[in-house]
Every structure is written in C-alpha cells, then in structure tokens.
CSV table of C-alpha atoms in Angstrom, one decimal:
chain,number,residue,atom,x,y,z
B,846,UNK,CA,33.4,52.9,-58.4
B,847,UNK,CA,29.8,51.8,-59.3
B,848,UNK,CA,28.5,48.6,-61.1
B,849,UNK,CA,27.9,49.1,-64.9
B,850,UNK,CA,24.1,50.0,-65.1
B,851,UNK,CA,23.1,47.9,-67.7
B,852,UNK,CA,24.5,44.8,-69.5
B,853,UNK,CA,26.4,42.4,-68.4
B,854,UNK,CA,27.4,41.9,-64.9
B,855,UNK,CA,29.9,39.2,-62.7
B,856,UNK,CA,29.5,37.9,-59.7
B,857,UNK,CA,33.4,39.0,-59.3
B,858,UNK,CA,32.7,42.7,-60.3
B,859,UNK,CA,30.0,42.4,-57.4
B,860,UNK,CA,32.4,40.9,-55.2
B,861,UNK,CA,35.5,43.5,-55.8
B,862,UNK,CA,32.6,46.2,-55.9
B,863,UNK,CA,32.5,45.1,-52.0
B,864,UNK,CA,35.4,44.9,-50.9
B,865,UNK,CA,37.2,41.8,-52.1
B,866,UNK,CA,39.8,40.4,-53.9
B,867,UNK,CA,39.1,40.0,-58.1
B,868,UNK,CA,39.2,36.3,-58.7
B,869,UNK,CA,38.4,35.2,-55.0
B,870,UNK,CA,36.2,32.8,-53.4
B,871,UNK,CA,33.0,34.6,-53.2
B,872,UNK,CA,28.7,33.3,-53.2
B,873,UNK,CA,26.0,35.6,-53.8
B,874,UNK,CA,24.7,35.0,-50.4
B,875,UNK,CA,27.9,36.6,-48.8
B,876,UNK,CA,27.1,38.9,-46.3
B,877,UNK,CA,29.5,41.9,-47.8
B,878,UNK,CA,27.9,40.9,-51.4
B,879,UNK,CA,24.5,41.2,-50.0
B,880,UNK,CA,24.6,44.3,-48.8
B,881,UNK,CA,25.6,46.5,-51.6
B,882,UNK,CA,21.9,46.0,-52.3
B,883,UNK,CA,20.6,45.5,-48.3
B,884,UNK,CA,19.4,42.5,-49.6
B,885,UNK,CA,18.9,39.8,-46.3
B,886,UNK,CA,20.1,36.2,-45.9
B,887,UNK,CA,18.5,33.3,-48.1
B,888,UNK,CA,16.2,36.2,-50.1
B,889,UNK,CA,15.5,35.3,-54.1
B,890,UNK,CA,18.2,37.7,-55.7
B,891,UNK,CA,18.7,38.5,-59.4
B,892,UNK,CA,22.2,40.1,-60.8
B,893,UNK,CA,20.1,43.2,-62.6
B,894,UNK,CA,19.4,44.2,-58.7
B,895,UNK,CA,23.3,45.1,-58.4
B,896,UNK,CA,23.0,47.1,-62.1
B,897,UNK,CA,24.7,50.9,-60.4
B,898,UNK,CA,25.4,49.8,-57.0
B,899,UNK,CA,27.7,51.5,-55.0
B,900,UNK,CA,29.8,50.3,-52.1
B,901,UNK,CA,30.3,54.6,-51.2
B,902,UNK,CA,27.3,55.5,-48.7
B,903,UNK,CA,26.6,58.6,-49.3
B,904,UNK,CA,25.9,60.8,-46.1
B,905,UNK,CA,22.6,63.2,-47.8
B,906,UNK,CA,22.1,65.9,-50.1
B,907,UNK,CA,22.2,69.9,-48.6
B,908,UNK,CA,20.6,72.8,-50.4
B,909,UNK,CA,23.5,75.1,-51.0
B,910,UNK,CA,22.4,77.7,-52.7
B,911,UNK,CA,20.4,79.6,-56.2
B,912,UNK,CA,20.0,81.8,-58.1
B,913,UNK,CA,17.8,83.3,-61.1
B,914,UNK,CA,18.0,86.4,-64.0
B,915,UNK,CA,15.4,88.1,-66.0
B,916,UNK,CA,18.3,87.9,-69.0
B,917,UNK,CA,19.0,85.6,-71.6
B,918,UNK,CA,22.4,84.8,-69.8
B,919,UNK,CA,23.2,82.2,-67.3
B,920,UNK,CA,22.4,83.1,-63.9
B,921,UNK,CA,25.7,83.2,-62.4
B,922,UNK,CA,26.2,82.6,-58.9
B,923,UNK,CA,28.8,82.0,-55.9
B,924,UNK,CA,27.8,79.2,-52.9
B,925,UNK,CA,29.7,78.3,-50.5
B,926,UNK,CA,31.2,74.5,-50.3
B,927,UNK,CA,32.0,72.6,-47.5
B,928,UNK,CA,35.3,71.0,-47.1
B,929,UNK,CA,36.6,67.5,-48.5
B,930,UNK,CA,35.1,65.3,-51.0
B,931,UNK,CA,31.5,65.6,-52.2
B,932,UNK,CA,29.7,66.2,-55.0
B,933,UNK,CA,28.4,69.3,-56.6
B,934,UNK,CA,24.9,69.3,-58.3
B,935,UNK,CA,23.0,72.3,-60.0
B,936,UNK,CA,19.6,71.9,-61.7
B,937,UNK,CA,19.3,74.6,-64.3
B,938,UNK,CA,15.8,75.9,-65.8
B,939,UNK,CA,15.9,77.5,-68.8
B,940,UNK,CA,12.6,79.9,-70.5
B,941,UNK,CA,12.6,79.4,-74.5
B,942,UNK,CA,10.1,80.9,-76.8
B,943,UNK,CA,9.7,79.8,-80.7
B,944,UNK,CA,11.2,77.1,-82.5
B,945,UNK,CA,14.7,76.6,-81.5
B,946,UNK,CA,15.9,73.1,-80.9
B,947,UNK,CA,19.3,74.2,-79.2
B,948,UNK,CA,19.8,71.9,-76.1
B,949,UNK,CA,20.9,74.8,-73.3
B,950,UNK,CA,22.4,75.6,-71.3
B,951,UNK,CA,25.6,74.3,-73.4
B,952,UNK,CA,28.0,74.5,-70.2
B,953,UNK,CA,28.0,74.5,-66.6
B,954,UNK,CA,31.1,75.1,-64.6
B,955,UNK,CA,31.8,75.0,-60.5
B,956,UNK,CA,35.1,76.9,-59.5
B,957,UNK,CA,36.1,77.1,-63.2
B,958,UNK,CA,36.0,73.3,-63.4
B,959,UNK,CA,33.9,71.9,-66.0
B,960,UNK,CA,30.4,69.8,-65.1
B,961,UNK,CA,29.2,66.8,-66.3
B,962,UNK,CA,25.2,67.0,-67.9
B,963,UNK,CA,23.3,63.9,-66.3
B,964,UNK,CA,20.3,64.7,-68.0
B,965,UNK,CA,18.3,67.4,-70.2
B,966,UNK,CA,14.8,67.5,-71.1
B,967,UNK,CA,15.6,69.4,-74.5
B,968,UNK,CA,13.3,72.4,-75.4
B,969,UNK,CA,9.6,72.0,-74.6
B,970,UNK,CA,6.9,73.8,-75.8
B,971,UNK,CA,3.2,74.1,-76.1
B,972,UNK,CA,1.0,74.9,-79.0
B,973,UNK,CA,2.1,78.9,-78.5
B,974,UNK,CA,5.9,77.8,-78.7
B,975,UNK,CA,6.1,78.8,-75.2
B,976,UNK,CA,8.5,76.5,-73.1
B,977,UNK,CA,11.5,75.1,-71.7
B,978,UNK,CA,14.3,72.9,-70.6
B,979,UNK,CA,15.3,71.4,-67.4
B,980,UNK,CA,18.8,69.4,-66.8
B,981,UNK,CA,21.0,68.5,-64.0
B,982,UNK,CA,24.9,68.9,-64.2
B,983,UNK,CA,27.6,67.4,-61.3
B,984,UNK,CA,31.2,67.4,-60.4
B,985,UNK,CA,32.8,65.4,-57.9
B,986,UNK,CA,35.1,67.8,-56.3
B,987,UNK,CA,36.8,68.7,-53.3
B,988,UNK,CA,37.0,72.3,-54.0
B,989,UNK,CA,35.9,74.3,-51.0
B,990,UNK,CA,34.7,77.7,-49.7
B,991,UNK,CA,33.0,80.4,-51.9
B,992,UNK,CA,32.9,79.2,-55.9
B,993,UNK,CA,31.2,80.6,-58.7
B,994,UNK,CA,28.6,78.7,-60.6
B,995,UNK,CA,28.7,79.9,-64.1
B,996,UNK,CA,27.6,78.5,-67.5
B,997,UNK,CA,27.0,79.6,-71.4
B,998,UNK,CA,23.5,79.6,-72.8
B,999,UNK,CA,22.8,80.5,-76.1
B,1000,UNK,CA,19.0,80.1,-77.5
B,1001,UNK,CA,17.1,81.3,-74.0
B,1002,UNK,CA,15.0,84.5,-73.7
B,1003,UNK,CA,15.3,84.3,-70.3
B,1004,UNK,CA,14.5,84.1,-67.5
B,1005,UNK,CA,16.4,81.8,-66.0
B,1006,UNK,CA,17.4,79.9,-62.6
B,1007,UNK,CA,19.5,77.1,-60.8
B,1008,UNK,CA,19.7,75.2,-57.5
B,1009,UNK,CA,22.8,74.0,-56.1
B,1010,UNK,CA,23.6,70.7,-53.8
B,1011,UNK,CA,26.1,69.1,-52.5
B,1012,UNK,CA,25.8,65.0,-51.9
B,1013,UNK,CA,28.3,64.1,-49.0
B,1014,UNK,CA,29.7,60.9,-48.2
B,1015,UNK,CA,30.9,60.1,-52.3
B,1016,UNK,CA,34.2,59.4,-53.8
B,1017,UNK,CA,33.0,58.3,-56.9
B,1018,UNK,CA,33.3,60.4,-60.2
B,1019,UNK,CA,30.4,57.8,-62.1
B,1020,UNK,CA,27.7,58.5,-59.3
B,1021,UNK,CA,24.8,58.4,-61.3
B,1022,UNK,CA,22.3,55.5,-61.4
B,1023,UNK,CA,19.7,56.6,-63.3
B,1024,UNK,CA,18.3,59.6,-64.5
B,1025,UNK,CA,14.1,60.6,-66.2
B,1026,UNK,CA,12.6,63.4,-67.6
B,1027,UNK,CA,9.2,64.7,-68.0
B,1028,UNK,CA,6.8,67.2,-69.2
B,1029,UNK,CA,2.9,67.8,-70.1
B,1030,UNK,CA,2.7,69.9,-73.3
B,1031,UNK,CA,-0.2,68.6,-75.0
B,1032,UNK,CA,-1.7,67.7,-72.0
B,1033,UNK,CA,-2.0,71.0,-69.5
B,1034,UNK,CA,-2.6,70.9,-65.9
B,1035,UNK,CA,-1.8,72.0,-61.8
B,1036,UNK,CA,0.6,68.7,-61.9
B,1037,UNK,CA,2.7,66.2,-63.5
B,1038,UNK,CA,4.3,63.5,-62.3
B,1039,UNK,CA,8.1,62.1,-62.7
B,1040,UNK,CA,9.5,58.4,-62.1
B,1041,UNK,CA,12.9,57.8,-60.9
B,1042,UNK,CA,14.2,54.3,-60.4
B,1043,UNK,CA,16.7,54.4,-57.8
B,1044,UNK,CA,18.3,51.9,-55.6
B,1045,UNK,CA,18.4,52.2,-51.7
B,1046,UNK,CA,19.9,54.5,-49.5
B,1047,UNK,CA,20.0,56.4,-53.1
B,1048,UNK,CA,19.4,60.3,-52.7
B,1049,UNK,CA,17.0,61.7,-55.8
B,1050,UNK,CA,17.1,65.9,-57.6
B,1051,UNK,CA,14.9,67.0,-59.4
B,1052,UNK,CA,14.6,70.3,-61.9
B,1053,UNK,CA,12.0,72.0,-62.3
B,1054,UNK,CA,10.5,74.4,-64.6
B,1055,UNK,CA,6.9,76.0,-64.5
B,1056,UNK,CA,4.4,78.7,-65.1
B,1057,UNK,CA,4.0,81.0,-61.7
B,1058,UNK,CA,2.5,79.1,-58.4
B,1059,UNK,CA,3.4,78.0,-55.8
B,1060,UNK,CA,4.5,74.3,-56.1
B,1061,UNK,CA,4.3,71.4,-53.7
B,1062,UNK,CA,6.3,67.7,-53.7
B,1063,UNK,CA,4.7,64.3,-52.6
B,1064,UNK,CA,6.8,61.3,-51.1
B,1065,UNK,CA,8.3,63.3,-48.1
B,1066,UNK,CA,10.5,64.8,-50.8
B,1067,UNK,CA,11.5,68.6,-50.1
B,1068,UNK,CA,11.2,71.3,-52.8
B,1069,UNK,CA,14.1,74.0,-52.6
B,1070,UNK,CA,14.3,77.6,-53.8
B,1071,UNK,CA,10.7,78.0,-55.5
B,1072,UNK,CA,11.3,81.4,-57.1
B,1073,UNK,CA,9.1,83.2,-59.6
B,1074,UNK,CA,10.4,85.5,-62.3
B,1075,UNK,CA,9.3,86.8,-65.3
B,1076,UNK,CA,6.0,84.4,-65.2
B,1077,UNK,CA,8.0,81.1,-64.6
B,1078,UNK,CA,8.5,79.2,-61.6
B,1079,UNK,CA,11.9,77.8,-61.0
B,1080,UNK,CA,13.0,75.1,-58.3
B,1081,UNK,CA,14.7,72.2,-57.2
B,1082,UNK,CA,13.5,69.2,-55.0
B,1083,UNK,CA,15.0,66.7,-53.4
B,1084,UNK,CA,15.0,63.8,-50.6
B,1085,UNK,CA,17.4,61.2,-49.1
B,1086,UNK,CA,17.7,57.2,-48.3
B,1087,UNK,CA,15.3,56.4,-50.8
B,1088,UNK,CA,13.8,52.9,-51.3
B,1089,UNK,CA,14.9,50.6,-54.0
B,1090,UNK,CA,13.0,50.9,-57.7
B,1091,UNK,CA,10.3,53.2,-59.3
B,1092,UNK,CA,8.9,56.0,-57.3
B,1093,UNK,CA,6.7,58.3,-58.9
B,1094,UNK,CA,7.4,62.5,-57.9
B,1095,UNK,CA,4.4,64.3,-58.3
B,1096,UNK,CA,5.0,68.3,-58.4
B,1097,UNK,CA,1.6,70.2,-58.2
B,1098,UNK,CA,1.0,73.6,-58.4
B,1099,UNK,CA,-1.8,75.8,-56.7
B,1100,UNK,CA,-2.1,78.0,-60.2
B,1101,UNK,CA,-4.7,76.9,-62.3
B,1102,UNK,CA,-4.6,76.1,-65.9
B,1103,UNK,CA,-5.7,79.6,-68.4
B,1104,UNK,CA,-5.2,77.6,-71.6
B,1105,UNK,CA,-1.8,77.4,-74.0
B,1106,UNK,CA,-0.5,80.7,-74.8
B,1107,UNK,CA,-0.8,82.3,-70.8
B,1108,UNK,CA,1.7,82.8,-68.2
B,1109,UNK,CA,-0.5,80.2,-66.0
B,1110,UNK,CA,-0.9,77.2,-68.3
B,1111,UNK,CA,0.0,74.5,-66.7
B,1112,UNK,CA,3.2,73.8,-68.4
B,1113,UNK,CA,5.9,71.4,-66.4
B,1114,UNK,CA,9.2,70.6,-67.5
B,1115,UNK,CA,10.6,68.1,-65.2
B,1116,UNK,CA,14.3,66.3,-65.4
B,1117,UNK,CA,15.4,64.4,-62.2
B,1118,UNK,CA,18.4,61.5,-61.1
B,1119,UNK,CA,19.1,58.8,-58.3
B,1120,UNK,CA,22.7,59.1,-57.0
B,1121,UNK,CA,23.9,56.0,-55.5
C-alpha cells in the first residue's frame, strides 16, 4: 500500500513500504529505500519526497473504451477487461445549463461494483450559465471480460460522455497520489492549462470537457476518444512514466473563442490524477 500523502511520515513506514521488516535496521541511503523514489546514492533527500510512494510498479495505462449520449442520463457502456489485477478508471463529462450546484454524476459503477470519485471539478459555468463538470472515478478490480460501465446522474441536460482505462501492474486499492482540477470561465480561450504533481514512473488521466474542436495535448501526453456531441467536446488524455513533481497539461483547441453564451466559447473544464 502507498505512503500517507501528507503529514507525518517514518523512516520505518518507508522502510516496510520497501520491503522490510517494521522495526529493523534501516538508513535512508539504503538502496531498497532509495528507490521507492529513484532517488541515487549520497543525493540530498527530504521525507515529503516519499509523501504517496508506492513500492507496486505499475506496467502503463490502455485506452479501453467510451462512450457518449445526447440524454440527460449516464452514458452506459460495456468494455472489455483484461485478465488479473488492475485498475479501472473512467473520466466522466457531464453538460449543465442554469444554476444547479449538484455535483454529478452521483455514482459510477464497473461490473455492478461500486467506484471510488478521485476528483470532480463541481458545475462550471460562464456568464450564460452554460457549463460543466469533469471527474475521474477507479476501482481496483480483477473482474475480467465484457462489463458494463453505468452510473446515475441527476441535474445534467445532457450530453454526456466517458473514457475508460485500465492501469496494469497495481495491487493497491489507495493508488492515488494526487489529483487537480481546472477550468477558465471568466477568462475564455482555445486553451487552458492543468498541473498535476506526480511522482515518477507515475501514469497521469485527465477529463476533459469542452465546446466543439478538435483538441490537442502538450508533454508527449495522448488525448483519447475526442468526440463531439450536441456542441461539446468530450475526451480523455493520458501518458505514462512520468517525471517526479509539477507538470503543467496544456489542452488547446483549434475552435476559436465566439464570446459567453455560444457553442464555441472557449469554455474548459479540466479534472486530472497521478497514479503511483
């Protein structure tokens, strides 16, 4: 299981983290101890570096599937999962028009089985109450073959659309090391950009939710399913092995910007996490 992300943090929690024994000998220039971060001999070290490390290597993230509706309703969906552990991840874009504050969708499930949220933006809107949310929901799971991604949402006009993942390589049921959100509504334009601080070797999703265009990823990341319907843009982006700390995601889009109140303006709604 991962280090605690925050607060305090032992040298032994480090040490059982990697392998050994609770209450052993152990120095924090010990080879197993040092690379939980890939940290090399003799370097200056300081315990927040091992905040959510992991001693699971996780073997990459594979686009497994999407899909969108033109409906208020969840846009159920089956994939198909590989066998053994790993872990399931859908980003979810919701459309919402108005004033409501409900956070949606209000339930994801893979298989039946109940997801975890990582993160949600909340609603978003610009100065026409036009909007949305973005979030990310996971399951470590070794369910396998076809399963049915299906949810409850209550509050969206729809449309609506998720992207599904799979991370190999995890045994961990706590994989998340950080998670960020962002979005530009008082501030409209062809791109925005969203800051994840992740450890190494970490993989990094991202959510996305946008007015119609075609969108584009910086930082060698990959963008996955970018479907259009009913004026939004939905998608989900990803990359693999990451470098340690903050790296800045910059999704652009080639529509331009019609002012607040238009199917092209320049709304983002952006929710992302590093697994470690």
């Amino acid at each position: 299981m991962a280090l605690p992300s925050s607060g305090q943090i032992t040298l032994n929690q480090i040490h059982v983290e990697a392998g050994g024994s609770s209450g052993s000998q152990v120095g924090i220039n010990d080879s197993d101890v040092r690379g939980l971060i890939s940290k090399g001999s003799a370097t200056q070290m300081a315990f927040s570096e091992w905040y959510g490390a992991s001693s699971v290597s996780i073997s990459g993230s594979t686009h497994v599937g999407n899909a969108s509706t033109t409906t208020s309703q969840f846009p159920n969906g089956n994939v198909n999962l590989s066998s053994g552990s790993k872990l399931v991840v859908v980003t979810v874009s919701c459309k919402v028009t108005g004033t409501s504050t409900t956070d949606l969708p209000s339930a994801v499930s893979c298989g039946g089985v109940a997801m975890t949220k990582a993160v949600s933006t909340g609603p978003v809107r610009d100065s026409s109450n036009l909007g949305g949310i973005s979030s990310i929901w996971y399951l470590q799971t070794s369910l396998s073959g076809t399963q049915l991604i299906s949810g409850t949402i209550g509050g969206s006009t729809g449309p609506n659309g998720m992207v599904v993942y799979e991370v190999t390589g995890h045994n961990t049921s706590s994989p998340i090391y950080s998670t960020a959100t962002a979005s530009n509504p008082s501030s409209l334009g062809t791109s925005l950009g969203i800051t994840i601080n992740a450890l190494s070797g970490s993989t990094i999703i991202i959510s996305g939710n946008a007015y119609n265009g075609n969108n584009s990823i910086n930082q060698s990341a990959t963008i996955n399913a970018d479907f259009a319907s009913g004026g939004r843009s939905y998608f989900g982006a990803r990359k693999d092995s990451v470098g340690s700390g903050n790296t800045t995601y910059t999704i652009s889009s080639d529509n331009s910007t019609t002012g607040a109140g238009s199917v092209n303006n320049g709304l983002f709604v952006l929710a992302g996490i590093a697994i470690q």
